[in-house]
């Protein structure tokens, strides 16, 4: 039997200006039982949680059913939500990063975005130049 697991992780950073990020990590395993799948998946989550990454012990494990066709569902999450489609997308589906740190009084924490550009870890802002070298 195949199982998928979704676990929630918190990324803490040594740089106090870099805002904490949450990750929903999806894994898959093949075992004879749910209990064994849970054991393996939780072990994996524990091994993944190092160097500032914390498993916050929120997870979901589901059996994957064989499907005919070119697509296989690995994992899904269901949320109860009262509101419009747009409100749902804004809350759960958008990049989850603000457009700019300036709107919140945060400091930009620059990284190499490639192509001579810098991207901020905390927001969606991208600027020309290698700003991460000045940090």
PDB file of C-alpha atoms in Angstrom:
ATOM      1  CA  UNK A   1       0.000   0.000   0.000  1.00  0.00           C
ATOM      2  CA  UNK A   2       1.163   3.528  -0.727  1.00  0.00           C
ATOM      3  CA  UNK A   3       0.744   6.407   1.679  1.00  0.00           C
ATOM      4  CA  UNK A   4       1.376  10.129   1.496  1.00  0.00           C
ATOM      5  CA  UNK A   5       2.156  12.380   4.404  1.00  0.00           C
ATOM      6  CA  UNK A   6       1.911  16.128   4.779  1.00  0.00           C
ATOM      7  CA  UNK A   7       3.798  17.683   7.684  1.00  0.00           C
ATOM      8  CA  UNK A   8       4.049  21.285   8.840  1.00  0.00           C
ATOM      9  CA  UNK A   9       7.500  22.704   9.543  1.00  0.00           C
ATOM     10  CA  UNK A  10       8.660  26.032  10.930  1.00  0.00           C
ATOM     11  CA  UNK A  11      11.849  27.559   9.518  1.00  0.00           C
ATOM     12  CA  UNK A  12      13.594  29.733  12.097  1.00  0.00           C
ATOM     13  CA  UNK A  13      16.485  31.907  10.959  1.00  0.00           C
ATOM     14  CA  UNK A  14      19.551  33.179  12.822  1.00  0.00           C
ATOM     15  CA  UNK A  15      19.204  36.545  11.082  1.00  0.00           C
ATOM     16  CA  UNK A  16      16.630  38.424  13.209  1.00  0.00           C
ATOM     17  CA  UNK A  17      15.494  40.354  10.122  1.00  0.00           C
ATOM     18  CA  UNK A  18      14.502  37.204   8.246  1.00  0.00           C
ATOM     19  CA  UNK A  19      10.859  36.422   8.997  1.00  0.00           C
ATOM     20  CA  UNK A  20       9.904  32.898  10.109  1.00  0.00           C
ATOM     21  CA  UNK A  21       8.454  30.737   7.318  1.00  0.00           C
ATOM     22  CA  UNK A  22       6.161  27.712   7.502  1.00  0.00           C
ATOM     23  CA  UNK A  23       6.407  24.792   5.096  1.00  0.00           C
ATOM     24  CA  UNK A  24       3.924  22.051   4.278  1.00  0.00           C
ATOM     25  CA  UNK A  25       6.178  19.183   3.203  1.00  0.00           C
ATOM     26  CA  UNK A  26       4.759  16.215   1.267  1.00  0.00           C
ATOM     27  CA  UNK A  27       6.351  12.756   1.293  1.00  0.00           C
ATOM     28  CA  UNK A  28       5.343   9.317   0.072  1.00  0.00           C
ATOM     29  CA  UNK A  29       6.105   5.778   1.246  1.00  0.00           C
ATOM     30  CA  UNK A  30       5.062   2.220   0.449  1.00  0.00           C
ATOM     31  CA  UNK A  31       4.414  -0.053   3.432  1.00  0.00           C
ATOM     32  CA  UNK A  32       2.028  -2.876   4.356  1.00  0.00           C
ATOM     33  CA  UNK A  33       0.083  -0.817   6.946  1.00  0.00           C
ATOM     34  CA  UNK A  34      -0.940   2.676   8.021  1.00  0.00           C
ATOM     35  CA  UNK A  35       0.918   2.252  11.320  1.00  0.00           C
ATOM     36  CA  UNK A  36       4.182   1.431   9.539  1.00  0.00           C
ATOM     37  CA  UNK A  37       3.695   4.337   7.121  1.00  0.00           C
ATOM     38  CA  UNK A  38       3.159   6.689  10.050  1.00  0.00           C
ATOM     39  CA  UNK A  39       6.323   5.396  11.728  1.00  0.00           C
ATOM     40  CA  UNK A  40       8.461   5.917   8.605  1.00  0.00           C
ATOM     41  CA  UNK A  41       6.973   9.307   7.766  1.00  0.00           C
ATOM     42  CA  UNK A  42       7.394  10.655  11.303  1.00  0.00           C
ATOM     43  CA  UNK A  43      11.003   9.409  11.344  1.00  0.00           C
ATOM     44  CA  UNK A  44      11.598  11.254   8.078  1.00  0.00           C
ATOM     45  CA  UNK A  45       9.996  14.412   9.437  1.00  0.00           C
ATOM     46  CA  UNK A  46      12.260  14.185  12.499  1.00  0.00           C
ATOM     47  CA  UNK A  47      15.367  13.806  10.334  1.00  0.00           C
ATOM     48  CA  UNK A  48      14.309  16.755   8.159  1.00  0.00           C
ATOM     49  CA  UNK A  49      13.930  18.992  11.209  1.00  0.00           C
ATOM     50  CA  UNK A  50      17.511  20.208  11.662  1.00  0.00           C
ATOM     51  CA  UNK A  51      19.440  23.475  11.447  1.00  0.00           C
ATOM     52  CA  UNK A  52      16.613  25.826  12.363  1.00  0.00           C
ATOM     53  CA  UNK A  53      13.824  23.696  10.876  1.00  0.00           C
ATOM     54  CA  UNK A  54      11.268  22.584  13.472  1.00  0.00           C
ATOM     55  CA  UNK A  55       8.581  19.928  12.933  1.00  0.00           C
ATOM     56  CA  UNK A  56       5.596  21.349  14.804  1.00  0.00           C
ATOM     57  CA  UNK A  57       3.913  17.938  15.071  1.00  0.00           C
ATOM     58  CA  UNK A  58       1.039  18.753  12.731  1.00  0.00           C
ATOM     59  CA  UNK A  59       0.638  16.124  10.042  1.00  0.00           C
ATOM     60  CA  UNK A  60      -1.799  14.100   8.010  1.00  0.00           C
ATOM     61  CA  UNK A  61      -1.246  10.668   6.460  1.00  0.00           C
ATOM     62  CA  UNK A  62      -3.513   9.231   3.796  1.00  0.00           C
ATOM     63  CA  UNK A  63      -3.584   6.011   1.842  1.00  0.00           C
ATOM     64  CA  UNK A  64      -3.057   6.582  -1.860  1.00  0.00           C
ATOM     65  CA  UNK A  65      -5.304   4.576  -4.105  1.00  0.00           C
ATOM     66  CA  UNK A  66      -4.115   3.210  -7.440  1.00  0.00           C
ATOM     67  CA  UNK A  67      -5.361   5.265 -10.327  1.00  0.00           C
ATOM     68  CA  UNK A  68      -5.354   4.608 -14.021  1.00  0.00           C
ATOM     69  CA  UNK A  69      -4.078   7.468 -16.082  1.00  0.00           C
ATOM     70  CA  UNK A  70      -1.154   9.854 -16.399  1.00  0.00           C
ATOM     71  CA  UNK A  71      -1.686  11.659 -13.047  1.00  0.00           C
ATOM     72  CA  UNK A  72      -1.224  10.358  -9.496  1.00  0.00           C
ATOM     73  CA  UNK A  73      -2.438  12.387  -6.520  1.00  0.00           C
ATOM     74  CA  UNK A  74       0.329  12.520  -3.919  1.00  0.00           C
ATOM     75  CA  UNK A  75      -1.392  14.486  -1.163  1.00  0.00           C
ATOM     76  CA  UNK A  76      -4.236  16.876  -0.563  1.00  0.00           C
ATOM     77  CA  UNK A  77      -5.481  19.021   2.265  1.00  0.00           C
ATOM     78  CA  UNK A  78      -9.065  20.003   2.970  1.00  0.00           C
ATOM     79  CA  UNK A  79      -9.878  23.254   4.746  1.00  0.00           C
ATOM     80  CA  UNK A  80     -13.213  24.427   6.095  1.00  0.00           C
ATOM     81  CA  UNK A  81     -13.608  28.062   5.105  1.00  0.00           C
ATOM     82  CA  UNK A  82     -16.507  30.506   5.017  1.00  0.00           C
ATOM     83  CA  UNK A  83     -15.888  33.306   2.555  1.00  0.00           C
ATOM     84  CA  UNK A  84     -15.499  34.100  -1.108  1.00  0.00           C
ATOM     85  CA  UNK A  85     -13.179  32.361  -3.540  1.00  0.00           C
ATOM     86  CA  UNK A  86     -11.012  35.476  -3.594  1.00  0.00           C
ATOM     87  CA  UNK A  87     -10.757  35.549   0.220  1.00  0.00           C
ATOM     88  CA  UNK A  88      -9.744  31.888   0.273  1.00  0.00           C
ATOM     89  CA  UNK A  89      -7.067  32.423  -2.374  1.00  0.00           C
ATOM     90  CA  UNK A  90      -5.713  35.457  -0.535  1.00  0.00           C
ATOM     91  CA  UNK A  91      -5.546  33.584   2.770  1.00  0.00           C
ATOM     92  CA  UNK A  92      -4.357  30.127   1.708  1.00  0.00           C
ATOM     93  CA  UNK A  93      -3.160  30.070  -1.879  1.00  0.00           C
ATOM     94  CA  UNK A  94      -1.283  33.291  -2.532  1.00  0.00           C
ATOM     95  CA  UNK A  95       2.467  33.435  -2.150  1.00  0.00           C
ATOM     96  CA  UNK A  96       1.884  34.126   1.551  1.00  0.00           C
ATOM     97  CA  UNK A  97       4.531  36.837   1.355  1.00  0.00           C
ATOM     98  CA  UNK A  98       3.705  40.532   1.279  1.00  0.00           C
ATOM     99  CA  UNK A  99       4.563  42.514  -1.832  1.00  0.00           C
ATOM    100  CA  UNK A 100       7.149  44.530   0.082  1.00  0.00           C
ATOM    101  CA  UNK A 101       8.674  44.584   3.556  1.00  0.00           C
ATOM    102  CA  UNK A 102       8.105  48.338   3.597  1.00  0.00           C
ATOM    103  CA  UNK A 103       4.368  47.804   4.215  1.00  0.00           C
ATOM    104  CA  UNK A 104       5.145  46.114   7.555  1.00  0.00           C
ATOM    105  CA  UNK A 105       8.251  47.968   8.710  1.00  0.00           C
ATOM    106  CA  UNK A 106      10.397  44.891   8.101  1.00  0.00           C
ATOM    107  CA  UNK A 107      13.927  44.921   6.767  1.00  0.00           C
ATOM    108  CA  UNK A 108      14.682  43.307   3.439  1.00  0.00           C
ATOM    109  CA  UNK A 109      16.917  40.234   3.660  1.00  0.00           C
ATOM    110  CA  UNK A 110      18.443  39.876   0.215  1.00  0.00           C
ATOM    111  CA  UNK A 111      19.422  36.675  -1.564  1.00  0.00           C
ATOM    112  CA  UNK A 112      20.817  35.933  -4.997  1.00  0.00           C
ATOM    113  CA  UNK A 113      17.833  35.787  -7.353  1.00  0.00           C
ATOM    114  CA  UNK A 114      20.045  35.167 -10.392  1.00  0.00           C
ATOM    115  CA  UNK A 115      20.601  37.232 -13.500  1.00  0.00           C
ATOM    116  CA  UNK A 116      22.181  40.079 -11.544  1.00  0.00           C
ATOM    117  CA  UNK A 117      19.072  40.527  -9.405  1.00  0.00           C
ATOM    118  CA  UNK A 118      18.353  40.286  -5.696  1.00  0.00           C
ATOM    119  CA  UNK A 119      15.192  38.799  -4.173  1.00  0.00           C
ATOM    120  CA  UNK A 120      14.027  39.302  -0.611  1.00  0.00           C
ATOM    121  CA  UNK A 121      13.450  36.260   1.626  1.00  0.00           C
ATOM    122  CA  UNK A 122      10.668  38.077   3.494  1.00  0.00           C
ATOM    123  CA  UNK A 123       8.628  39.562   0.648  1.00  0.00           C
ATOM    124  CA  UNK A 124       8.076  39.365  -3.104  1.00  0.00           C
ATOM    125  CA  UNK A 125      10.341  42.305  -3.961  1.00  0.00           C
ATOM    126  CA  UNK A 126      13.046  41.827  -6.597  1.00  0.00           C
ATOM    127  CA  UNK A 127      15.630  44.513  -7.355  1.00  0.00           C
ATOM    128  CA  UNK A 128      18.479  44.934  -9.808  1.00  0.00           C
ATOM    129  CA  UNK A 129      21.977  44.432  -8.424  1.00  0.00           C
ATOM    130  CA  UNK A 130      23.715  42.055  -6.054  1.00  0.00           C
ATOM    131  CA  UNK A 131      22.311  43.507  -2.839  1.00  0.00           C
ATOM    132  CA  UNK A 132      22.949  40.313  -0.858  1.00  0.00           C
ATOM    133  CA  UNK A 133      26.677  41.053  -1.055  1.00  0.00           C
ATOM    134  CA  UNK A 134      26.143  44.218   1.016  1.00  0.00           C
ATOM    135  CA  UNK A 135      24.400  42.423   3.871  1.00  0.00           C
TER     136      UNK A 135
END
